[in-house]
mmCIF file of C-alpha atoms in Angstrom:
data_model
loop_
_atom_site.group_PDB
_atom_site.id
_atom_site.type_symbol
_atom_site.label_atom_id
_atom_site.label_comp_id
_atom_site.label_asym_id
_atom_site.label_seq_id
_atom_site.Cartn_x
_atom_site.Cartn_y
_atom_site.Cartn_z
ATOM 1 C CA MET A 1 177.837 17.814 138.895
ATOM 2 C CA LYS A 2 174.269 16.709 138.247
ATOM 3 C CA ASN A 3 173.778 13.171 137.004
ATOM 4 C CA LYS A 4 170.059 13.561 136.278
ATOM 5 C CA LYS A 5 167.903 16.155 134.594
ATOM 6 C CA THR A 6 164.308 16.671 133.529
ATOM 7 C CA LEU A 7 163.376 18.544 130.366
ATOM 8 C CA PHE A 8 159.965 19.597 129.135
ATOM 9 C CA ARG A 9 159.370 19.252 125.397
ATOM 10 C CA PHE A 10 156.055 19.432 123.576
ATOM 11 C CA PHE A 11 155.635 17.557 120.310
ATOM 12 C CA THR A 12 152.412 17.321 118.317
ATOM 13 C CA LEU A 13 151.089 13.943 117.169
ATOM 14 C CA PHE A 14 152.948 13.947 113.869
ATOM 15 C CA GLU A 15 156.294 15.312 115.040
ATOM 16 C CA TYR A 16 157.664 11.899 115.910
ATOM 17 C CA GLU A 17 160.751 12.418 113.716
ATOM 18 C CA GLU A 18 161.617 15.617 115.586
ATOM 19 C CA GLU A 19 161.113 13.819 118.892
ATOM 20 C CA GLU A 20 163.391 10.969 117.770
ATOM 21 C CA ALA A 21 166.072 13.489 116.711
ATOM 22 C CA PHE A 22 165.743 15.285 120.070
ATOM 23 C CA LEU A 23 166.323 12.027 121.999
ATOM 24 C CA GLU A 24 169.238 11.036 119.738
ATOM 25 C CA ASN A 25 170.857 14.446 120.181
ATOM 26 C CA GLN A 26 170.513 14.253 123.973
ATOM 27 C CA HIS A 27 172.183 10.821 123.967
ATOM 28 C CA LYS A 28 174.953 12.083 121.665
ATOM 29 C CA ASN A 29 175.546 14.844 124.233
ATOM 30 C CA GLY A 30 175.796 12.364 127.117
ATOM 31 C CA TRP A 31 172.189 12.278 128.365
ATOM 32 C CA LYS A 32 170.326 8.954 128.110
ATOM 33 C CA VAL A 33 166.538 9.168 128.412
ATOM 34 C CA THR A 34 165.229 7.083 131.315
ATOM 35 C CA GLY A 35 161.582 8.020 131.504
ATOM 36 C CA TYR A 36 158.697 10.138 130.384
ATOM 37 C CA LYS A 37 155.636 11.632 132.066
ATOM 38 C CA LEU A 38 152.732 13.312 130.306
ATOM 39 C CA PRO A 39 152.415 16.079 129.183
ATOM 40 C CA GLY A 40 156.050 16.136 128.013
ATOM 41 C CA PHE A 41 158.536 15.708 130.849
ATOM 42 C CA TYR A 42 161.580 13.653 129.846
ATOM 43 C CA LYS A 43 163.927 12.295 132.492
ATOM 44 C CA PHE A 44 167.582 11.867 131.583
ATOM 45 C CA GLU A 45 170.666 10.538 133.314
ATOM 46 C CA LYS A 46 174.294 11.221 132.500
ATOM 47 C CA CYS A 47 175.984 8.634 130.275
ATOM 48 C CA GLU A 48 178.899 8.295 127.909
ATOM 49 C CA PRO A 49 178.121 10.207 124.709
ATOM 50 C CA GLU A 50 177.380 7.765 121.906
ATOM 51 C CA GLU A 51 175.453 7.393 118.674
ATOM 52 C CA VAL A 52 172.087 5.816 119.465
ATOM 53 C CA THR A 53 168.956 5.609 117.334
ATOM 54 C CA TYR A 54 165.537 6.231 118.869
ATOM 55 C CA ARG A 55 162.335 5.256 117.116
ATOM 56 C CA ILE A 56 158.673 5.826 117.941
ATOM 57 C CA ASP A 57 155.813 3.549 116.914
ATOM 58 C CA PHE A 58 152.090 4.144 117.329
ATOM 59 C CA THR A 59 149.924 1.161 118.200
ATOM 60 C CA ASN A 60 147.162 2.840 120.230
ATOM 61 C CA GLU A 61 147.724 0.016 122.690
ATOM 62 C CA ASN A 62 149.971 -0.415 125.676
ATOM 63 C CA GLY A 63 153.136 -1.863 124.156
ATOM 64 C CA ALA A 64 154.463 -2.556 127.649
ATOM 65 C CA ASN A 65 151.814 -5.260 128.084
ATOM 66 C CA ASN A 66 152.114 -6.761 124.588
ATOM 67 C CA THR A 67 154.872 -9.362 124.803
ATOM 68 C CA GLU A 68 154.641 -10.416 121.144
ATOM 69 C CA TYR A 69 154.879 -6.809 119.936
ATOM 70 C CA ARG A 70 157.937 -6.152 122.097
ATOM 71 C CA GLN A 71 159.584 -9.417 121.013
ATOM 72 C CA ILE A 72 159.387 -8.475 117.326
ATOM 73 C CA PHE A 73 161.444 -5.374 118.080
ATOM 74 C CA ALA A 74 163.815 -7.217 120.438
ATOM 75 C CA ASP A 75 164.525 -9.771 117.689
ATOM 76 C CA ASN A 76 165.716 -6.877 115.522
ATOM 77 C CA GLY A 77 167.991 -5.401 118.207
ATOM 78 C CA TRP A 78 165.635 -2.737 119.601
ATOM 79 C CA ASP A 79 165.365 -2.053 123.327
ATOM 80 C CA PHE A 80 161.830 -1.237 124.440
ATOM 81 C CA LEU A 81 161.852 1.833 126.700
ATOM 82 C CA TRP A 82 158.193 2.593 127.461
ATOM 83 C CA SER A 83 154.718 3.054 126.068
ATOM 84 C CA VAL A 84 152.647 6.097 126.804
ATOM 85 C CA ASN A 85 149.419 7.280 125.260
ATOM 86 C CA GLY A 86 149.583 4.657 122.481
ATOM 87 C CA PHE A 87 153.165 5.488 121.456
ATOM 88 C CA SER A 88 156.045 3.087 122.108
ATOM 89 C CA ILE A 89 159.663 4.262 122.285
ATOM 90 C CA PHE A 90 162.581 2.049 121.236
ATOM 91 C CA ARG A 91 166.355 2.504 121.319
ATOM 92 C CA LYS A 92 169.127 0.776 119.364
ATOM 93 C CA PRO A 93 172.897 1.313 119.417
ATOM 94 C CA GLY A 94 174.299 3.000 116.338
ATOM 95 C CA ALA A 95 173.597 6.140 114.389
ATOM 96 C CA SER A 96 170.543 6.706 112.242
ATOM 97 C CA ASP A 97 171.305 6.058 108.615
ATOM 98 C CA SER A 98 169.552 6.204 105.285
ATOM 99 C CA LYS A 99 170.046 2.492 104.542
ATOM 100 C CA ASN A 100 167.145 1.431 106.812
ATOM 101 C CA ASN A 101 169.536 -0.427 109.120
ATOM 102 C CA ASN A 102 168.101 1.470 112.062
ATOM 103 C CA GLU A 103 164.512 1.865 110.945
ATOM 104 C CA ILE A 104 161.472 0.175 112.415
ATOM 105 C CA PHE A 105 159.584 0.688 109.163
ATOM 106 C CA THR A 106 161.221 -0.958 106.180
ATOM 107 C CA ASP A 107 158.957 0.595 103.563
ATOM 108 C CA ASN A 108 156.959 3.762 102.984
ATOM 109 C CA ALA A 109 153.633 1.905 102.955
ATOM 110 C CA SER A 110 154.007 0.795 106.586
ATOM 111 C CA LYS A 111 155.062 4.301 107.642
ATOM 112 C CA LEU A 112 152.011 5.763 105.885
ATOM 113 C CA GLN A 113 149.853 3.135 107.605
ATOM 114 C CA MET A 114 151.122 4.340 110.993
ATOM 115 C CA LEU A 115 150.315 7.950 110.046
ATOM 116 C CA GLN A 116 146.797 6.944 109.029
ATOM 117 C CA LYS A 117 146.290 5.156 112.357
ATOM 118 C CA ILE A 118 147.376 8.272 114.247
ATOM 119 C CA HIS A 119 145.117 10.414 112.102
ATOM 120 C CA GLN A 120 142.050 8.190 112.562
ATOM 121 C CA ARG A 121 142.467 7.335 116.226
ATOM 122 C CA ARG A 122 143.857 10.579 117.626
ATOM 123 C CA LEU A 123 143.495 13.581 115.364
ATOM 124 C CA LEU A 124 139.872 13.063 114.254
ATOM 125 C CA PRO A 125 138.528 12.779 117.839
ATOM 126 C CA PHE A 126 140.675 15.802 118.716
ATOM 127 C CA ILE A 127 139.029 17.783 115.895
ATOM 128 C CA PHE A 128 135.511 16.712 116.965
ATOM 129 C CA LEU A 129 136.265 17.815 120.531
ATOM 130 C CA PHE A 130 137.497 21.110 119.150
ATOM 131 C CA LEU A 131 134.398 21.663 116.998
ATOM 132 C CA TRP A 132 131.777 20.628 119.555
ATOM 133 C CA ILE A 133 133.213 21.871 122.838
ATOM 134 C CA VAL A 134 135.913 24.464 122.382
ATOM 135 C CA ILE A 135 134.504 26.602 119.564
ATOM 136 C CA PRO A 136 130.911 26.873 120.932
ATOM 137 C CA ASN A 137 132.195 27.808 124.384
ATOM 138 C CA PHE A 138 134.690 30.248 122.888
ATOM 139 C CA ILE A 139 131.804 31.926 121.005
ATOM 140 C CA LYS A 140 129.777 32.097 124.226
ATOM 141 C CA ALA A 141 132.745 33.702 125.954
ATOM 142 C CA ILE A 142 133.234 36.420 123.339
ATOM 143 C CA ASP A 143 129.466 37.071 123.185
ATOM 144 C CA GLY A 144 129.476 37.643 126.942
ATOM 145 C CA GLU A 145 127.065 34.786 127.728
ATOM 146 C CA PHE A 146 129.104 33.684 130.713
ATOM 147 C CA GLY A 147 128.357 36.891 132.621
ATOM 148 C CA SER A 148 130.826 39.039 134.482
ATOM 149 C CA SER A 149 131.761 37.024 137.558
ATOM 150 C CA SER A 150 135.390 36.103 138.128
ATOM 151 C CA MET A 151 134.627 32.436 137.376
ATOM 152 C CA ASP A 152 133.059 33.433 134.052
ATOM 153 C CA MET A 153 136.173 35.433 133.209
ATOM 154 C CA ILE A 154 138.349 32.435 134.039
ATOM 155 C CA LEU A 155 136.198 30.257 131.756
ATOM 156 C CA SER A 156 136.486 32.820 128.975
ATOM 157 C CA VAL A 157 140.272 32.882 129.270
ATOM 158 C CA LEU A 158 140.396 29.069 129.466
ATOM 159 C CA PHE A 159 138.337 28.594 126.304
ATOM 160 C CA THR A 160 140.387 31.251 124.498
ATOM 161 C CA LEU A 161 143.602 29.434 125.424
ATOM 162 C CA MET A 162 142.068 26.108 124.370
ATOM 163 C CA LEU A 163 141.031 27.613 121.018
ATOM 164 C CA VAL A 164 144.571 28.856 120.377
ATOM 165 C CA PHE A 165 146.154 25.551 121.473
ATOM 166 C CA TYR A 166 143.790 23.310 119.494
ATOM 167 C CA THR A 167 144.118 25.487 116.391
ATOM 168 C CA TYR A 168 147.912 25.306 116.654
ATOM 169 C CA VAL A 169 147.966 21.508 117.051
ATOM 170 C CA ILE A 170 145.467 20.862 114.260
ATOM 171 C CA VAL A 171 147.125 23.188 111.740
ATOM 172 C CA LYS A 172 150.605 21.939 112.607
ATOM 173 C CA SER A 173 149.440 18.313 112.348
ATOM 174 C CA PHE A 174 147.894 18.772 108.898
ATOM 175 C CA ILE A 175 151.020 20.538 107.627
ATOM 176 C CA LYS A 176 153.184 17.720 108.995
ATOM 177 C CA ILE A 177 150.941 15.009 107.478
ATOM 178 C CA LYS A 178 151.186 16.699 104.090
ATOM 179 C CA LYS A 179 154.985 16.980 104.272
ATOM 180 C CA ILE A 180 155.427 13.363 105.367
ATOM 181 C CA LYS A 181 153.095 12.047 102.653
ATOM 182 C CA GLU A 182 154.956 14.075 100.012
ATOM 183 C CA LYS A 183 158.285 12.725 101.290
ATOM 184 C CA LEU A 184 157.083 9.121 101.324
ATOM 185 C CA GLN A 185 155.442 9.112 97.881
#
């Protein structure tokens, strides 16, 4: 029987609640997360099934190197797992509940503040990249400006895939932001 597994899961910037639920469900089914590698590879090892709460915080800094930041969470019973790409992952024994006993944000204002940080520091640059690089090159590809060589065809396909991917992430992110803001207000 395997004691380790790797799963690939893709979450957009604002799907942190879905990612937390995914990690909690894995732990409840006897798979404790032990690591993560971009672009979405989770490493798990077999464990006793138990109720564990996972939470994600966005600092846009490396939480692994910020002792004070980690200590604040440790003082409240959270185990720091890792930081990657500005997001820090924490784990705490016990099931998620609606009484904020296992929440890293104690009020809606601080949760909204985190969403605004993600929006300003990650989504806006993502949109600018989309508007200034992907769309113009996609237009060149459909207008046939790249020519007919095999490399030009590869570039055309690449920019088409990038257009689809970026559009998906941006639309999904704005829908998620709207839903979260409505829920928190």
